[in-house]
Short mmCIF file of C-alpha atoms in Angstrom, two decimals:
data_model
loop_
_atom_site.label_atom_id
_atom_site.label_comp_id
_atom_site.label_asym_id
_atom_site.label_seq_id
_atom_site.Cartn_x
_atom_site.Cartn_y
_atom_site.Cartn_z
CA UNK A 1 15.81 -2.70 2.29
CA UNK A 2 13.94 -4.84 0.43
CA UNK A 3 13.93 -4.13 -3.40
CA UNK A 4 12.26 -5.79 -6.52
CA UNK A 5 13.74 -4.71 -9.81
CA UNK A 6 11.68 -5.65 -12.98
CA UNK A 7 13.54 -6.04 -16.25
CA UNK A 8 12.80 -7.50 -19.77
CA UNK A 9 9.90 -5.21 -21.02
CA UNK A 10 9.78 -3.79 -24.82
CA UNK A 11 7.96 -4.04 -28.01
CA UNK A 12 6.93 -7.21 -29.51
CA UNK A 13 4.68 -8.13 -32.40
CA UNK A 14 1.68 -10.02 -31.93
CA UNK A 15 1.94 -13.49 -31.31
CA UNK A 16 5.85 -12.82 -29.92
CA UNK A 17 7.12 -14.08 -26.79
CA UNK A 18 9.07 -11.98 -24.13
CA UNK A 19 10.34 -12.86 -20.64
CA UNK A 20 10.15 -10.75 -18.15
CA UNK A 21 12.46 -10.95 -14.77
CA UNK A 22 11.71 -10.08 -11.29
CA UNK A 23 15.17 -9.67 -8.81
CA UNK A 24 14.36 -9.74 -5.39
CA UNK A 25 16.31 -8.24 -2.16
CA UNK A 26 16.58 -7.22 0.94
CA UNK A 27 14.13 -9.87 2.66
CA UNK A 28 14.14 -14.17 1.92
CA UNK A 29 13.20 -14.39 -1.53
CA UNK A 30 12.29 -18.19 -0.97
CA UNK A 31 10.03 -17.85 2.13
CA UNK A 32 7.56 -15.48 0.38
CA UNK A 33 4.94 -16.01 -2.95
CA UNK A 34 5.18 -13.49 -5.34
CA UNK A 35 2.09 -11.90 -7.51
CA UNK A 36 2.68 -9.87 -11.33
CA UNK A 37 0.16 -7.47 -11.55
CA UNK A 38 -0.26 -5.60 -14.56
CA UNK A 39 -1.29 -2.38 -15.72
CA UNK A 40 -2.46 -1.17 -18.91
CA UNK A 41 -1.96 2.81 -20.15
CA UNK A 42 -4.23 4.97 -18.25
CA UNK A 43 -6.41 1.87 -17.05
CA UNK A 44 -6.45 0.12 -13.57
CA UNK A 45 -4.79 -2.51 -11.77
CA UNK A 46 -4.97 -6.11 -13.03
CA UNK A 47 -3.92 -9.16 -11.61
CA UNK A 48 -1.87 -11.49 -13.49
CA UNK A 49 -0.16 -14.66 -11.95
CA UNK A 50 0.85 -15.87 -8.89
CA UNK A 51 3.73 -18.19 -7.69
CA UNK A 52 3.94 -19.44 -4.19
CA UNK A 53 7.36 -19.40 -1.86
CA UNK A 54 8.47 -22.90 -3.20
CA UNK A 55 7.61 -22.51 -6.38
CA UNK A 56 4.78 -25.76 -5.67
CA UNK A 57 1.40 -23.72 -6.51
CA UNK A 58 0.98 -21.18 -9.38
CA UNK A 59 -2.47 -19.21 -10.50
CA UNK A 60 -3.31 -17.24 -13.26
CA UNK A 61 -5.97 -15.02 -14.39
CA UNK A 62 -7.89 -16.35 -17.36
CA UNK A 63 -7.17 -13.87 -19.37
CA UNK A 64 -3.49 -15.00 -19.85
CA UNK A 65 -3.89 -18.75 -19.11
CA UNK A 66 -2.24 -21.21 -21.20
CA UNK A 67 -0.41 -18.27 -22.56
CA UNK A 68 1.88 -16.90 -19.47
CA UNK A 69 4.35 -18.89 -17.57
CA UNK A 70 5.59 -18.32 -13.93
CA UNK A 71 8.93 -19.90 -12.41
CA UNK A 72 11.23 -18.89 -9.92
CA UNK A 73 15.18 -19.40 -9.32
CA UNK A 74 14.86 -19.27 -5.71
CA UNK A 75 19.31 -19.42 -5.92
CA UNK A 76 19.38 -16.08 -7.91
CA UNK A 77 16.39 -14.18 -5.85
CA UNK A 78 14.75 -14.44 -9.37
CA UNK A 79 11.25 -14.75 -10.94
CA UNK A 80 10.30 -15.23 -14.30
CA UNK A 81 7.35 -14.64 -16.44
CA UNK A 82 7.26 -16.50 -19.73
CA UNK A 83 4.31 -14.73 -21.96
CA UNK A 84 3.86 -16.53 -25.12
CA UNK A 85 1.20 -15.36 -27.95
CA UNK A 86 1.24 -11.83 -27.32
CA UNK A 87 -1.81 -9.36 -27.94
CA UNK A 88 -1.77 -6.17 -28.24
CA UNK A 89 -4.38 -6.38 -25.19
CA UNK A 90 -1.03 -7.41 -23.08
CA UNK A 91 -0.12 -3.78 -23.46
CA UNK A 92 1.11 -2.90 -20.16
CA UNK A 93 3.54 -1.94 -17.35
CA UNK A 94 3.69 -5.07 -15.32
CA UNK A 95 4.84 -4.92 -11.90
CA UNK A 96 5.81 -7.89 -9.66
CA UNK A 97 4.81 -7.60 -5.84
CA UNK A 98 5.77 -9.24 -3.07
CA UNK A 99 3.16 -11.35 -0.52
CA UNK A 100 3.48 -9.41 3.40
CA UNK A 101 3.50 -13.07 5.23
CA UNK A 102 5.99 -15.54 4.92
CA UNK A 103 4.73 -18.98 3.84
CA UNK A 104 1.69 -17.92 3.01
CA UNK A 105 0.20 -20.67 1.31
CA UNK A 106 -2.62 -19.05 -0.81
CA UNK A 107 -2.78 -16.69 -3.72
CA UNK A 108 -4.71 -13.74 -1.70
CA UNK A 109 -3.19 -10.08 -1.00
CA UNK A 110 -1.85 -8.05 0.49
CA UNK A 111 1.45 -6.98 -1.31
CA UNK A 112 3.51 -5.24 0.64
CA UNK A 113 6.13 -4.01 -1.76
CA UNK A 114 6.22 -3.70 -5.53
CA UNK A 115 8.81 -3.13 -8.21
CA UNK A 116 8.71 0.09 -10.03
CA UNK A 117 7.86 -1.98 -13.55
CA UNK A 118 8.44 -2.49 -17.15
CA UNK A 119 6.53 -1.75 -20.11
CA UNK A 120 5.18 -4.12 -22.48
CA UNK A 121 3.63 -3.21 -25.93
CA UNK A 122 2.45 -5.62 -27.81
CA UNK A 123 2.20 -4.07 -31.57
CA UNK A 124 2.63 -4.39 -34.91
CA UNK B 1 -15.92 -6.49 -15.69
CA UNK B 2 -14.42 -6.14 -11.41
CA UNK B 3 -15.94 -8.03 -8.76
CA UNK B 4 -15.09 -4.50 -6.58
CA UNK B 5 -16.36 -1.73 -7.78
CA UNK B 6 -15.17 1.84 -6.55
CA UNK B 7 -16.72 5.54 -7.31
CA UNK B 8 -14.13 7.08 -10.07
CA UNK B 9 -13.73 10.34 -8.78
CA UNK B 10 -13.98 11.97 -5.08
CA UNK B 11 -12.49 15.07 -3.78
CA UNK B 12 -11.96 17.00 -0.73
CA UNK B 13 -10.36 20.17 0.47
CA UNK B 14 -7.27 20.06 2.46
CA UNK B 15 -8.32 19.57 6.31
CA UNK B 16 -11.38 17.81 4.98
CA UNK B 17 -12.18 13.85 5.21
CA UNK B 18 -12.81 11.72 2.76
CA UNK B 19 -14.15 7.80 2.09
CA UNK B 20 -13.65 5.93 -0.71
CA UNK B 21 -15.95 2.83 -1.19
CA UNK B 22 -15.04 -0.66 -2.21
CA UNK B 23 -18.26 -2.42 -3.02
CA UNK B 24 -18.31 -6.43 -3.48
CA UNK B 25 -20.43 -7.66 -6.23
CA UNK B 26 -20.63 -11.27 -5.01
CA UNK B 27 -21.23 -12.49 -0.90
CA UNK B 28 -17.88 -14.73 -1.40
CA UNK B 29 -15.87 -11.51 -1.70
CA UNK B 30 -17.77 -9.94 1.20
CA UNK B 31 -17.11 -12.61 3.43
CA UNK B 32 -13.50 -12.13 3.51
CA UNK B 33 -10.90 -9.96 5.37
CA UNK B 34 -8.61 -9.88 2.72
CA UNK B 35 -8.89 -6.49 1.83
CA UNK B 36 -6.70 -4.24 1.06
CA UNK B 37 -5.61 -0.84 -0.10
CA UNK B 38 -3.28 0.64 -2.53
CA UNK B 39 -2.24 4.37 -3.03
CA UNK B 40 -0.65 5.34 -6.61
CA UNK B 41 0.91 8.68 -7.85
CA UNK B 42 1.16 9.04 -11.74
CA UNK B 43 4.53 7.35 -13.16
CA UNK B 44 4.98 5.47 -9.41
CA UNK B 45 3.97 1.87 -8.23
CA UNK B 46 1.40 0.99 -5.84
CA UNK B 47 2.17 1.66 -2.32
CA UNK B 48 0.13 -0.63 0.04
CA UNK B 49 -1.99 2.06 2.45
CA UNK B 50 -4.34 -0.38 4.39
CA UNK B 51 -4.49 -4.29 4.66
CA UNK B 52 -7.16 -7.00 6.23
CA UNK B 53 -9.83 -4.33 6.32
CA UNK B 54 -8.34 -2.10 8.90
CA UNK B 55 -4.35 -2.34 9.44
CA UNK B 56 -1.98 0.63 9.13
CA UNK B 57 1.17 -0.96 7.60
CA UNK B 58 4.74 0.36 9.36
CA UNK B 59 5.07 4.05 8.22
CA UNK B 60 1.71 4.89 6.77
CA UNK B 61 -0.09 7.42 8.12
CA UNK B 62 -2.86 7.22 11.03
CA UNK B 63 -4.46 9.99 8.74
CA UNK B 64 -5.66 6.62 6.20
CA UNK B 65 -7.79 3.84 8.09
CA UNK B 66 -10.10 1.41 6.70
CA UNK B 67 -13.02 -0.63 7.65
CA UNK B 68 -15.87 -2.93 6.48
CA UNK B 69 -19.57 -3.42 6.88
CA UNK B 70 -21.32 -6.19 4.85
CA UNK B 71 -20.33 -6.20 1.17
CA UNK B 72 -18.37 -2.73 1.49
CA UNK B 73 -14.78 -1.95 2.44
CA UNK B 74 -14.05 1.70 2.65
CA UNK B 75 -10.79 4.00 2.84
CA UNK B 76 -10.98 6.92 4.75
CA UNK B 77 -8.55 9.63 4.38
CA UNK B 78 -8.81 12.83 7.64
CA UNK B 79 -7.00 15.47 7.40
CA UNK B 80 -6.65 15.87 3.48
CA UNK B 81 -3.23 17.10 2.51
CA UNK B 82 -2.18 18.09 -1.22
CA UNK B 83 0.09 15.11 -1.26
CA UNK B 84 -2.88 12.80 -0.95
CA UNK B 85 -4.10 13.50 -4.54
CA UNK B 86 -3.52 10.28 -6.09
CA UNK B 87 -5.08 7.26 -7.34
CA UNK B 88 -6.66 4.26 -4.92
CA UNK B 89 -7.33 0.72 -5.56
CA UNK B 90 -9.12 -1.47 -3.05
CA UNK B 91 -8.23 -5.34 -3.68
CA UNK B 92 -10.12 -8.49 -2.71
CA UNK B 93 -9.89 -12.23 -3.19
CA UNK B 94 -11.98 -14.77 -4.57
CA UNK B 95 -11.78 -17.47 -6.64
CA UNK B 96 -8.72 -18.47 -5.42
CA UNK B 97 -7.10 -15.50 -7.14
CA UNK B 98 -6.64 -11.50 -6.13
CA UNK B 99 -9.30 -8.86 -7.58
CA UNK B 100 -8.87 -5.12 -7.92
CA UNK B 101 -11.42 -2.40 -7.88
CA UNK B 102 -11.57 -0.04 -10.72
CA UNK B 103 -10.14 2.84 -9.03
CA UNK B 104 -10.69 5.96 -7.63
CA UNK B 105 -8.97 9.12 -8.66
CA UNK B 106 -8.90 11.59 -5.23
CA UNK B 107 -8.84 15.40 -6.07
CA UNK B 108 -7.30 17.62 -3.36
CA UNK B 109 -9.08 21.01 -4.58
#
C-alpha cells in the first residue's frame, strides 16, 4: 500500500536550518510530483513547495521562497526539504502528499495520500 | 489572507445533511475544476474526500459529494454520522501553485 513516512522534524533556533525527508512506497515514486504542505498548531492547511515527477519543475509559496529547498532521490523513493533561515512563523507539522495522476506536469491538487508528519518549532 | 474562503463552523444532527461552502475570491480560481476536498480528525493527516469538483475517490463514502456553481465549490455531507465530526478543507489552484480554504470545523450534535 502506498506509504509516505516523514522524518527530520524538531526544535531549531531561529535562523537554523533543518532537513526534512519524505520516503515514499507502495506506488512509482518517480512517475508522480510530490507537494509539502504545512500546518501550523491549531491553524489551517498551508501549502508549501512542490516538486514535479522528474525532479525538472519546483514551486514554492512566497512565504518560504529563497529560504526552502526541494530535491528528490528518485533511487531511494526519497524527497527532501532543505529550510534554511528558520522563523518561528515555520512552526509547524509539515506533511508531504502525494499528486493522484502520474506525470502530471503542473503544481495543482489533488493529493491523494499524505504522510502522517513531523513537527517543526522554530524557537529560541 | 486565502483566496477560498470557508464558513468556520457548521453542524448537523446525525441523519441530517449538511454543505460546506468553498467560496473563490478571484474569477481565475473559479474557472477551474481543480477542486478538491480534504477531511481531518484531530492528531490525523488529511484524507482526500472529494476531487475535480465532484469525484468520490476509491473507498470514500457516497454519503460526501461535491459540486460547483460559479465562484463556489461546496461539500455536502447526507446522512450525518458521529464519525463525520471533523475538520474540512476545500483546495484550489491558481497562480500556478495550490490554495487552501480556511477550514471548517463540522459539529455532529
Amino acid at each position: 500500500q502506498v506509504q509516505l513516512v516523514e522524518s527530520g522534524g524538531g526544535v531549531v533556533q531561529p535562523g537554523g536550518s533543518l532537513r526534512l525527508s519524505c520516503a515514499a512506497s507502495g506506488f512509482t515514486f518517480s512517475n508522480y510530483g510530490i507537494h509539502w504542505v504545512r500546518q501550523a498548531p491549531g491553524k489551517g492547511l498551508e501549502w508549501v513547495a512542490f516538486i514535479r515527477y522528474d525532479g525538472n519543475d519546483k514551486n514554492y509559496a512566497d512565504s518560504v521562497k529563497g529560504r526552502f529547498t526541494l530535491s528528490r532521490d528518485n533511487s531511494k523513493n526519497t524527497l527532501y526539504l532543505q529550510m534554511s533561515s528558520l522563523r518561528t512563523e515555520d512552526t509547524a507539522v509539515y506533511y508531504c502528499a502525494k499528486i493522484l495522476y502520474a506525470f502530471y506536469p503542473i503544481a495543482a491538487p489533488p493529493f491523494d495520500y499524505w504522510g502522517q508528519g513531523t513537527l517543526v518549532t522554530v524557537s529560541s | 489572507q486565502s483566496a477560498l474562503t470557508q464558513p468556520a463552523s457548521v453542524s448537523g444532527s446525525p441523519g441530517q445533511s449538511i454543505s460546506i461552502s468553498c467560496t473563490a475570491t478571484s474569477s481565475d480560481v473559479g474557472g477551474y475544476n481543480y477542486v478538491s476536498w480534504y477531511q481531518q480528525h484531530p492528531g490525523k493527516a488529511p484524507k482526500l474526500m472529494i476531487y475535480e469538483v465532484s469525484n468520490r475517490p476509491s473507498g470514500v463514502s457516497n454519503r460526501f459529494s461535491g459540486s460547483k456553481s460559479g465562484n463556489t465549490a461546496s461539500l455536502t455531507i447526507s446522512g450525518l454520522q458521529a464519525e463525520d465530526e471533523a475538520d474540512y478543507y476545500c483546495s484550489s489552484y491558481t497562480s500556478s501553485s495550490p490554495v487552501f480554504g480556511g477550514g471548517t470545523k463540522l459539529t455532529v450534535l
